[in-house]
Amino acid sequence: MLTKYSLCTALNTCAKTFNWRLGLQTHALIIQMGYEANLFLNSGLVDLYSKCDAILDARRVFCGMKRHDQVSWTSIISGFSKNGHGREAIRMFRQMLSTQVRPNSFTYVGAISACSELKEGLEQGSLLHAHVIKLGFNDNNFVASSLVDCYSKWGEMDRAKLVFDEIIERDGILLSSMISAYSKNLYGDEALMLFMEMRKMSFSPNDHTLTSVLNACGSLSVLLEGKQVHSLVTKMGSQSNVFVASALIDMYSKCGGIDEARRVFDHTLEKNTVLWTSMIMGYAQSGRGSEALQLFDHLVTEAGFKPDHICFTAVLTACNHAGFLERGIEYFNKMIKDYELVPELDQYACLVDLYARNGHLRKAKELMEKMPCSPNYVMWSSFLGFCKVYGEVELGRVAAKELIEMEPCNAAPFVTLAHIYARAGLWTEVAEVRKLMQQKEIRKSSGWSRWLK
């Protein structure tokens, strides 16, 4: 005879194993046995559906409950957050605060995680942080990890570090979150130092931590440390993880070991989009564009793979670095016609750069004018650089004007425009640019080296 307890245990098991089908059958049994009004079973159902990405079913069960407990509130908030409905998660959290049920650490983690998807996410995360301190959850490692993730996603590394430093007894999850935060924000030295500290504390890194550390090694171009982490990856048996393998390829590519990157690629049995794209981008960034394109052609013809936007960005980057203008145009058109992908800013930027790099500055400008999205600062800056290379005064003036409107206090476009004028012998215009810089009190920044003390 099935009891409420055994049904509750079954739901919990289904939630942990993400077994939506068996959970659905258990739900049918609950209704059949007349237990659909039971608070604990309903809370278990909300938790099950939330974890199995069936958020509409979770909402339906939640709304049908006559009363809610901490588990059901936490499950629905975490479910909305996990499924990309951050605004709804925050709304439910506020609604929870108006009841007699108090949030626990898991509730706060769900609400804080939702902030990364919102435009006002930093503001909301700060408010939740204040709430966490008020209710005394600020020394909880799990909550601290979510705050570190939230602040780091918004580039607020000082605040992330403050949260981290306030925790006296740190666990592996918090250390991994801080290493990831450092790595994502290009604090490579700090990421490696904290990883060494983590190893001294005898915490075992997970695959996510290894990926972050490898990314840090790549950003610093420290091949020796990267190889040491690779040895640890092999020792732990994580080389089969596609994200770790992708990070290894990226690290070796950035450290000049493209052949070693290819060996990692060849030894990985299960290849997906991430891995293929990493290898193509590795070839592209190493100046081996032909091999990148050969790999891509093999991918779509023999492996039957359907490339995505990121993969096409890697392909166009390969064409860019190798100077293959015609092939770049061909792949750009293939993306639209053969794979029905709408080009995004990254793909347009690659093609604009490819035109400009090959001296077709007017075609590059025409493409920037025709594309559905507005050119950003990087695109105009790159375009201005090629105007300087090819001595294009008229278009250089246009590009500089756009850049100055975007960042009026940045000296770079003024200096580049003055160089273009000087190379063309337009000394009157050079004097005007310098006079304008003096009027706006804009100064060219001095060069410096991080190794000087």
C-alpha positions as a Python dict, from the first residue, in 0.01 Angstrom:
ca = {
    (1, 'M'): (0, 0, 0),
    (2, 'L'): (140, 337, -108),
    (3, 'T'): (156, 595, 169),
    (4, 'K'): (199, 973, 157),
    (5, 'Y'): (552, 925, 282),
    (6, 'S'): (646, 679, 3),
    (7, 'L'): (490, 909, -259),
    (8, 'C'): (685, 1203, -118),
    (9, 'T'): (1007, 996, -133),
    (10, 'A'): (930, 898, -493),
    (11, 'L'): (881, 1264, -593),
    (12, 'N'): (1206, 1360, -424),
    (13, 'T'): (1392, 1084, -612),
    (14, 'C'): (1236, 1191, -945),
    (15, 'A'): (1341, 1552, -879),
    (16, 'K'): (1699, 1454, -798),
    (17, 'T'): (1727, 1237, -1112),
    (18, 'F'): (1529, 1481, -1331),
    (19, 'N'): (1290, 1197, -1421),
    (20, 'W'): (993, 1401, -1543),
    (21, 'R'): (805, 1103, -1693),
    (22, 'L'): (809, 896, -1372),
    (23, 'G'): (723, 1210, -1175),
    (24, 'L'): (419, 1262, -1398),
    (25, 'Q'): (304, 906, -1326),
    (26, 'T'): (353, 968, -953),
    (27, 'H'): (143, 1285, -983),
    (28, 'A'): (-134, 1078, -1144),
    (29, 'L'): (-118, 831, -851),
    (30, 'I'): (-145, 1119, -600),
    (31, 'I'): (-465, 1242, -769),
    (32, 'Q'): (-600, 888, -798),
    (33, 'M'): (-549, 828, -425),
    (34, 'G'): (-710, 1160, -328),
    (35, 'Y'): (-396, 1323, -189),
    (36, 'E'): (-393, 1625, -425),
    (37, 'A'): (-463, 1868, -135),
    (38, 'N'): (-163, 1746, 70),
    (39, 'L'): (82, 2032, 136),
    (40, 'F'): (399, 1821, 139),
    (41, 'L'): (313, 1629, -176),
    (42, 'N'): (222, 1949, -360),
    (43, 'S'): (548, 2108, -250),
    (44, 'G'): (728, 1800, -381),
    (45, 'L'): (545, 1834, -714),
    (46, 'V'): (644, 2201, -748),
    (47, 'D'): (1004, 2104, -676),
    (48, 'L'): (992, 1818, -928),
    (49, 'Y'): (845, 2022, -1214),
    (50, 'S'): (1078, 2317, -1145),
    (51, 'K'): (1388, 2099, -1160),
    (52, 'C'): (1265, 1921, -1476),
    (53, 'D'): (1219, 2255, -1660),
    (54, 'A'): (838, 2212, -1661),
    (55, 'I'): (786, 2556, -1509),
    (56, 'L'): (426, 2594, -1635),
    (57, 'D'): (329, 2270, -1459),
    (58, 'A'): (510, 2390, -1146),
    (59, 'R'): (317, 2719, -1157),
    (60, 'R'): (-13, 2534, -1210),
    (61, 'V'): (42, 2313, -903),
    (62, 'F'): (166, 2610, -695),
    (63, 'C'): (-135, 2828, -782),
    (64, 'G'): (-370, 2541, -702),
    (65, 'M'): (-235, 2504, -347),
    (66, 'K'): (-451, 2646, -66),
    (67, 'R'): (-145, 2723, 145),
    (68, 'H'): (229, 2725, 84),
    (69, 'D'): (533, 2630, 287),
    (70, 'Q'): (902, 2719, 262),
    (71, 'V'): (972, 2433, 19),
    (72, 'S'): (701, 2529, -231),
    (73, 'W'): (797, 2899, -228),
    (74, 'T'): (1169, 2820, -268),
    (75, 'S'): (1100, 2566, -545),
    (76, 'I'): (887, 2801, -754),
    (77, 'I'): (1133, 3092, -713),
    (78, 'S'): (1431, 2872, -803),
    (79, 'G'): (1234, 2721, -1091),
    (80, 'F'): (1155, 3059, -1245),
    (81, 'S'): (1517, 3167, -1198),
    (82, 'K'): (1660, 2847, -1351),
    (83, 'N'): (1428, 2868, -1653),
    (84, 'G'): (1522, 3226, -1741),
    (85, 'H'): (1218, 3399, -1588),
    (86, 'G'): (1416, 3625, -1354),
    (87, 'R'): (1155, 3898, -1327),
    (88, 'E'): (888, 3646, -1227),
    (89, 'A'): (1125, 3492, -971),
    (90, 'I'): (1180, 3832, -806),
    (91, 'R'): (803, 3901, -812),
    (92, 'M'): (735, 3568, -638),
    (93, 'F'): (1006, 3642, -381),
    (94, 'R'): (842, 3976, -297),
    (95, 'Q'): (507, 3801, -271),
    (96, 'M'): (661, 3548, -32),
    (97, 'L'): (786, 3829, 193),
    (98, 'S'): (428, 3948, 236),
    (99, 'T'): (332, 3608, 391),
    (100, 'Q'): (418, 3448, 722),
    (101, 'V'): (663, 3207, 555),
    (102, 'R'): (1027, 3318, 592),
    (103, 'P'): (1290, 3259, 319),
    (104, 'N'): (1585, 3028, 386),
    (105, 'S'): (1931, 3024, 230),
    (106, 'F'): (1810, 2828, -74),
    (107, 'T'): (1534, 3083, -135),
    (108, 'Y'): (1790, 3364, -139),
    (109, 'V'): (2014, 3171, -379),
    (110, 'G'): (1721, 3132, -620),
    (111, 'A'): (1630, 3502, -600),
    (112, 'I'): (1989, 3627, -629),
    (113, 'S'): (2056, 3399, -929),
    (114, 'A'): (1757, 3557, -1105),
    (115, 'C'): (1924, 3901, -1098),
    (116, 'S'): (2186, 3815, -1361),
    (117, 'E'): (1917, 3812, -1634),
    (118, 'L'): (1759, 4148, -1545),
    (119, 'K'): (1852, 4494, -1672),
    (120, 'E'): (1826, 4624, -1317),
    (121, 'G'): (1996, 4307, -1189),
    (122, 'L'): (2278, 4482, -1004),
    (123, 'E'): (2033, 4703, -815),
    (124, 'Q'): (1810, 4406, -728),
    (125, 'G'): (2112, 4199, -625),
    (126, 'S'): (2230, 4479, -394),
    (127, 'L'): (1886, 4497, -231),
    (128, 'L'): (1884, 4120, -178),
    (129, 'H'): (2237, 4143, -33),
    (130, 'A'): (2112, 4396, 223),
    (131, 'H'): (1824, 4162, 305),
    (132, 'V'): (2066, 3872, 347),
    (133, 'I'): (2275, 4073, 596),
    (134, 'K'): (1964, 4183, 788),
    (135, 'L'): (1842, 3824, 835),
    (136, 'G'): (2188, 3688, 918),
    (137, 'F'): (2253, 3471, 609),
    (138, 'N'): (2568, 3662, 508),
    (139, 'D'): (2798, 3398, 660),
    (140, 'N'): (2636, 3118, 457),
    (141, 'N'): (2875, 2981, 191),
    (142, 'F'): (2592, 2893, -48),
    (143, 'V'): (2440, 3244, -33),
    (144, 'A'): (2786, 3406, -54),
    (145, 'S'): (2862, 3202, -369),
    (146, 'S'): (2545, 3329, -539),
    (147, 'L'): (2632, 3689, -445),
    (148, 'V'): (2986, 3647, -582),
    (149, 'D'): (2839, 3511, -908),
    (150, 'C'): (2589, 3798, -927),
    (151, 'Y'): (2841, 4078, -865),
    (152, 'S'): (3103, 3925, -1097),
    (153, 'K'): (2855, 3901, -1385),
    (154, 'W'): (2809, 4278, -1356),
    (155, 'G'): (3185, 4337, -1334),
    (156, 'E'): (3164, 4447, -969),
    (157, 'M'): (3472, 4257, -856),
    (158, 'D'): (3540, 4478, -552),
    (159, 'R'): (3199, 4391, -412),
    (160, 'A'): (3241, 4023, -501),
    (161, 'K'): (3577, 4020, -318),
    (162, 'L'): (3418, 4192, -16),
    (163, 'V'): (3153, 3918, 8),
    (164, 'F'): (3423, 3650, -27),
    (165, 'D'): (3651, 3804, 237),
    (166, 'E'): (3369, 3821, 493),
    (167, 'I'): (3338, 3440, 499),
    (168, 'I'): (3578, 3293, 753),
    (169, 'E'): (3517, 2921, 691),
    (170, 'R'): (3506, 2880, 313),
    (171, 'D'): (3400, 2564, 133),
    (172, 'G'): (3488, 2435, -214),
    (173, 'I'): (3176, 2585, -374),
    (174, 'L'): (3262, 2939, -261),
    (175, 'L'): (3626, 2903, -365),
    (176, 'S'): (3517, 2776, -708),
    (177, 'S'): (3276, 3068, -748),
    (178, 'M'): (3548, 3321, -667),
    (179, 'I'): (3798, 3153, -904),
    (180, 'S'): (3534, 3164, -1179),
    (181, 'A'): (3462, 3532, -1101),
    (182, 'Y'): (3832, 3621, -1128),
    (183, 'S'): (3870, 3425, -1453),
    (184, 'K'): (3562, 3575, -1623),
    (185, 'N'): (3674, 3928, -1537),
    (186, 'L'): (4032, 3864, -1659),
    (187, 'Y'): (4194, 3864, -1314),
    (188, 'G'): (4404, 3566, -1421),
    (189, 'D'): (4680, 3602, -1160),
    (190, 'E'): (4427, 3616, -876),
    (191, 'A'): (4241, 3313, -1015),
    (192, 'L'): (4560, 3103, -1022),
    (193, 'M'): (4668, 3215, -675),
    (194, 'L'): (4329, 3126, -526),
    (195, 'F'): (4334, 2791, -707),
    (196, 'M'): (4672, 2710, -548),
    (197, 'E'): (4526, 2808, -210),
    (198, 'M'): (4229, 2580, -278),
    (199, 'R'): (4462, 2287, -347),
    (200, 'K'): (4656, 2354, -26),
    (201, 'M'): (4325, 2339, 164),
    (202, 'S'): (4272, 1989, 13),
    (203, 'F'): (3953, 2087, -169),
    (204, 'S'): (3899, 1891, -489),
    (205, 'P'): (3815, 2114, -788),
    (206, 'N'): (3515, 2027, -1003),
    (207, 'D'): (3499, 2049, -1383),
    (208, 'H'): (3370, 2407, -1369),
    (209, 'T'): (3669, 2512, -1155),
    (210, 'L'): (3916, 2343, -1390),
    (211, 'T'): (3756, 2521, -1687),
    (212, 'S'): (3790, 2858, -1509),
    (213, 'V'): (4156, 2797, -1421),
    (214, 'L'): (4239, 2689, -1776),
    (215, 'N'): (4072, 3005, -1908),
    (216, 'A'): (4288, 3207, -1668),
    (217, 'C'): (4602, 3032, -1797),
    (218, 'G'): (4496, 3111, -2152),
    (219, 'S'): (4434, 3478, -2079),
    (220, 'L'): (4782, 3505, -1920),
    (221, 'S'): (4949, 3285, -2187),
    (222, 'V'): (5123, 3082, -1917),
    (223, 'L'): (5186, 2749, -2088),
    (224, 'L'): (5374, 2583, -1799),
    (225, 'E'): (5089, 2639, -1550),
    (226, 'G'): (4839, 2533, -1818),
    (227, 'K'): (5022, 2204, -1867),
    (228, 'Q'): (5022, 2145, -1491),
    (229, 'V'): (4644, 2195, -1482),
    (230, 'H'): (4616, 1961, -1783),
    (231, 'S'): (4798, 1694, -1581),
    (232, 'L'): (4549, 1745, -1297),
    (233, 'V'): (4261, 1716, -1547),
    (234, 'T'): (4398, 1380, -1665),
    (235, 'K'): (4454, 1262, -1307),
    (236, 'M'): (4095, 1345, -1213),
    (237, 'G'): (3951, 1189, -1530),
    (238, 'S'): (3792, 1516, -1643),
    (239, 'Q'): (3938, 1514, -1994),
    (240, 'S'): (3615, 1359, -2127),
    (241, 'N'): (3414, 1663, -2015),
    (242, 'V'): (3351, 1863, -2331),
    (243, 'F'): (3376, 2202, -2155),
    (244, 'V'): (3708, 2111, -1992),
    (245, 'A'): (3838, 1981, -2326),
    (246, 'S'): (3723, 2304, -2493),
    (247, 'A'): (3905, 2510, -2227),
    (248, 'L'): (4220, 2302, -2286),
    (249, 'I'): (4203, 2371, -2661),
    (250, 'D'): (4151, 2741, -2595),
    (251, 'M'): (4439, 2752, -2346),
    (252, 'Y'): (4688, 2577, -2576),
    (253, 'S'): (4580, 2793, -2872),
    (254, 'K'): (4638, 3116, -2679),
    (255, 'C'): (4971, 2990, -2548),
    (256, 'G'): (5101, 2908, -2898),
    (257, 'G'): (5053, 2532, -2868),
    (258, 'I'): (4802, 2480, -3148),
    (259, 'D'): (4932, 2128, -3231),
    (260, 'E'): (4879, 2025, -2868),
    (261, 'A'): (4531, 2176, -2890),
    (262, 'R'): (4459, 1957, -3192),
    (263, 'R'): (4577, 1648, -2999),
    (264, 'V'): (4329, 1728, -2722),
    (265, 'F'): (4059, 1770, -2986),
    (266, 'D'): (4139, 1439, -3156),
    (267, 'H'): (4146, 1247, -2825),
    (268, 'T'): (3802, 1375, -2721),
    (269, 'L'): (3553, 1108, -2827),
    (270, 'E'): (3224, 1296, -2796),
    (271, 'K'): (3247, 1623, -2986),
    (272, 'N'): (2981, 1894, -2980),
    (273, 'T'): (2935, 2251, -3107),
    (274, 'V'): (3150, 2398, -2830),
    (275, 'L'): (3446, 2173, -2905),
    (276, 'W'): (3435, 2215, -3283),
    (277, 'T'): (3406, 2593, -3249),
    (278, 'S'): (3695, 2608, -3001),
    (279, 'M'): (3923, 2420, -3240),
    (280, 'I'): (3824, 2634, -3541),
    (281, 'M'): (3877, 2952, -3337),
    (282, 'G'): (4210, 2818, -3212),
    (283, 'Y'): (4333, 2772, -3569),
    (284, 'A'): (4197, 3116, -3663),
    (285, 'Q'): (4374, 3296, -3378),
    (286, 'S'): (4698, 3108, -3450),
    (287, 'G'): (4706, 3237, -3809),
    (288, 'R'): (4623, 2897, -3959),
    (289, 'G'): (4306, 3000, -4137),
    (290, 'S'): (4324, 2732, -4409),
    (291, 'E'): (4320, 2452, -4149),
    (292, 'A'): (4032, 2621, -3967),
    (293, 'L'): (3825, 2625, -4287),
    (294, 'Q'): (3921, 2265, -4373),
    (295, 'L'): (3800, 2156, -4030),
    (296, 'F'): (3474, 2349, -4073),
    (297, 'D'): (3412, 2199, -4420),
    (298, 'H'): (3472, 1850, -4278),
    (299, 'L'): (3236, 1932, -3995),
    (300, 'V'): (2940, 2025, -4217),
    (301, 'T'): (2993, 1774, -4499),
    (302, 'E'): (3117, 1452, -4340),
    (303, 'A'): (3010, 1492, -3977),
    (304, 'G'): (2667, 1627, -4075),
    (305, 'F'): (2692, 1904, -3819),
    (306, 'K'): (2473, 2216, -3822),
    (307, 'P'): (2682, 2520, -3723),
    (308, 'D'): (2547, 2803, -3507),
    (309, 'H'): (2622, 3177, -3489),
    (310, 'I'): (2930, 3130, -3269),
    (311, 'C'): (3074, 2872, -3507),
    (312, 'F'): (3029, 3108, -3803),
    (313, 'T'): (3200, 3385, -3605),
    (314, 'A'): (3500, 3151, -3569),
    (315, 'V'): (3493, 3072, -3943),
    (316, 'L'): (3474, 3439, -4043),
    (317, 'T'): (3754, 3518, -3796),
    (318, 'A'): (3967, 3254, -3971),
    (319, 'C'): (3894, 3417, -4308),
    (320, 'N'): (3979, 3753, -4153),
    (321, 'H'): (4317, 3650, -4014),
    (322, 'A'): (4408, 3473, -4338),
    (323, 'G'): (4280, 3755, -4561),
    (324, 'F'): (4035, 3528, -4749),
    (325, 'L'): (3787, 3794, -4863),
    (326, 'E'): (3596, 3591, -5123),
    (327, 'R'): (3564, 3287, -4898),
    (328, 'G'): (3452, 3507, -4610),
    (329, 'I'): (3171, 3651, -4824),
    (330, 'E'): (3082, 3297, -4936),
    (331, 'Y'): (3054, 3167, -4577),
    (332, 'F'): (2855, 3474, -4470),
    (333, 'N'): (2603, 3409, -4749),
    (334, 'K'): (2596, 3035, -4666),
    (335, 'M'): (2500, 3118, -4310),
    (336, 'I'): (2191, 3298, -4438),
    (337, 'K'): (2088, 3078, -4732),
    (338, 'D'): (2193, 2726, -4630),
    (339, 'Y'): (2143, 2741, -4254),
    (340, 'E'): (1874, 3012, -4228),
    (341, 'L'): (2068, 3200, -3961),
    (342, 'V'): (2012, 3573, -3928),
    (343, 'P'): (2354, 3743, -3897),
    (344, 'E'): (2419, 3915, -3565),
    (345, 'L'): (2659, 4196, -3472),
    (346, 'D'): (2959, 3961, -3434),
    (347, 'Q'): (2925, 3817, -3784),
    (348, 'Y'): (2874, 4161, -3939),
    (349, 'A'): (3179, 4289, -3748),
    (350, 'C'): (3393, 4007, -3893),
    (351, 'L'): (3281, 4081, -4250),
    (352, 'V'): (3325, 4458, -4209),
    (353, 'D'): (3674, 4399, -4072),
    (354, 'L'): (3749, 4161, -4359),
    (355, 'Y'): (3647, 4419, -4621),
    (356, 'A'): (3846, 4693, -4448),
    (357, 'R'): (4153, 4474, -4396),
    (358, 'N'): (4165, 4408, -4770),
    (359, 'G'): (4134, 4779, -4855),
    (360, 'H'): (3764, 4777, -4951),
    (361, 'L'): (3681, 5056, -4707),
    (362, 'R'): (3378, 5190, -4892),
    (363, 'K'): (3219, 4844, -4908),
    (364, 'A'): (3289, 4805, -4536),
    (365, 'K'): (3114, 5135, -4463),
    (366, 'E'): (2819, 5041, -4688),
    (367, 'L'): (2778, 4717, -4495),
    (368, 'M'): (2780, 4906, -4162),
    (369, 'E'): (2507, 5135, -4297),
    (370, 'K'): (2293, 4846, -4428),
    (371, 'M'): (2316, 4607, -4134),
    (372, 'P'): (2011, 4601, -3903),
    (373, 'C'): (2209, 4674, -3584),
    (374, 'S'): (2409, 4989, -3512),
    (375, 'P'): (2791, 4959, -3537),
    (376, 'N'): (2955, 4965, -3195),
    (377, 'Y'): (3271, 5141, -3078),
    (378, 'V'): (3496, 4844, -3159),
    (379, 'M'): (3375, 4827, -3521),
    (380, 'W'): (3424, 5201, -3583),
    (381, 'S'): (3763, 5192, -3407),
    (382, 'S'): (3882, 4903, -3625),
    (383, 'F'): (3750, 5080, -3935),
    (384, 'L'): (3936, 5399, -3840),
    (385, 'G'): (4255, 5198, -3794),
    (386, 'F'): (4232, 5066, -4150),
    (387, 'C'): (4157, 5417, -4277),
    (388, 'K'): (4494, 5510, -4129),
    (389, 'V'): (4662, 5208, -4294),
    (390, 'Y'): (4523, 5294, -4639),
    (391, 'G'): (4541, 5674, -4600),
    (392, 'E'): (4165, 5723, -4646),
    (393, 'V'): (4106, 6079, -4521),
    (394, 'E'): (3735, 6125, -4596),
    (395, 'L'): (3616, 5797, -4440),
    (396, 'G'): (3863, 5839, -4155),
    (397, 'R'): (3701, 6172, -4070),
    (398, 'V'): (3356, 6006, -4066),
    (399, 'A'): (3475, 5719, -3843),
    (400, 'A'): (3649, 5957, -3600),
    (401, 'K'): (3332, 6168, -3576),
    (402, 'E'): (3128, 5859, -3484),
    (403, 'L'): (3381, 5750, -3222),
    (404, 'I'): (3404, 6097, -3064),
    (405, 'E'): (3024, 6109, -3035),
    (406, 'M'): (3029, 5772, -2855),
    (407, 'E'): (3318, 5854, -2620),
    (408, 'P'): (3390, 6230, -2623),
    (409, 'C'): (3677, 6208, -2372),
    (410, 'N'): (3870, 5925, -2542),
    (411, 'A'): (4191, 6054, -2702),
    (412, 'A'): (4239, 5759, -2941),
    (413, 'P'): (4018, 5877, -3234),
    (414, 'F'): (4165, 6230, -3214),
    (415, 'V'): (4521, 6095, -3229),
    (416, 'T'): (4447, 5851, -3514),
    (417, 'L'): (4269, 6121, -3716),
    (418, 'A'): (4567, 6356, -3666),
    (419, 'H'): (4798, 6079, -3797),
    (420, 'I'): (4577, 6034, -4105),
    (421, 'Y'): (4586, 6409, -4173),
    (422, 'A'): (4964, 6422, -4118),
    (423, 'R'): (5031, 6136, -4363),
    (424, 'A'): (4819, 6321, -4621),
    (425, 'G'): (5012, 6645, -4560),
    (426, 'L'): (4705, 6824, -4423),
    (427, 'W'): (4888, 7016, -4151),
    (428, 'T'): (4613, 7274, -4103),
    (429, 'E'): (4370, 6992, -4013),
    (430, 'V'): (4632, 6838, -3780),
    (431, 'A'): (4656, 7170, -3596),
    (432, 'E'): (4275, 7189, -3571),
    (433, 'V'): (4255, 6843, -3416),
    (434, 'R'): (4525, 6927, -3161),
    (435, 'K'): (4354, 7257, -3081),
    (436, 'L'): (4024, 7075, -3028),
    (437, 'M'): (4196, 6830, -2792),
    (438, 'Q'): (4338, 7121, -2592),
    (439, 'Q'): (3997, 7290, -2572),
    (440, 'K'): (3836, 6968, -2447),
    (441, 'E'): (4137, 6901, -2219),
    (442, 'I'): (4190, 6560, -2375),
    (443, 'R'): (4537, 6414, -2339),
    (444, 'K'): (4697, 6112, -2498),
    (445, 'S'): (4766, 5851, -2229),
    (446, 'S'): (5130, 5757, -2171),
    (447, 'G'): (5252, 5407, -2245),
    (448, 'W'): (5334, 5184, -1948),
    (449, 'S'): (5437, 4832, -1862),
    (450, 'R'): (5294, 4610, -1588),
    (451, 'W'): (5646, 4477, -1524),
    (452, 'L'): (5796, 4814, -1429),
    (453, 'K'): (5816, 4890, -1059),
}
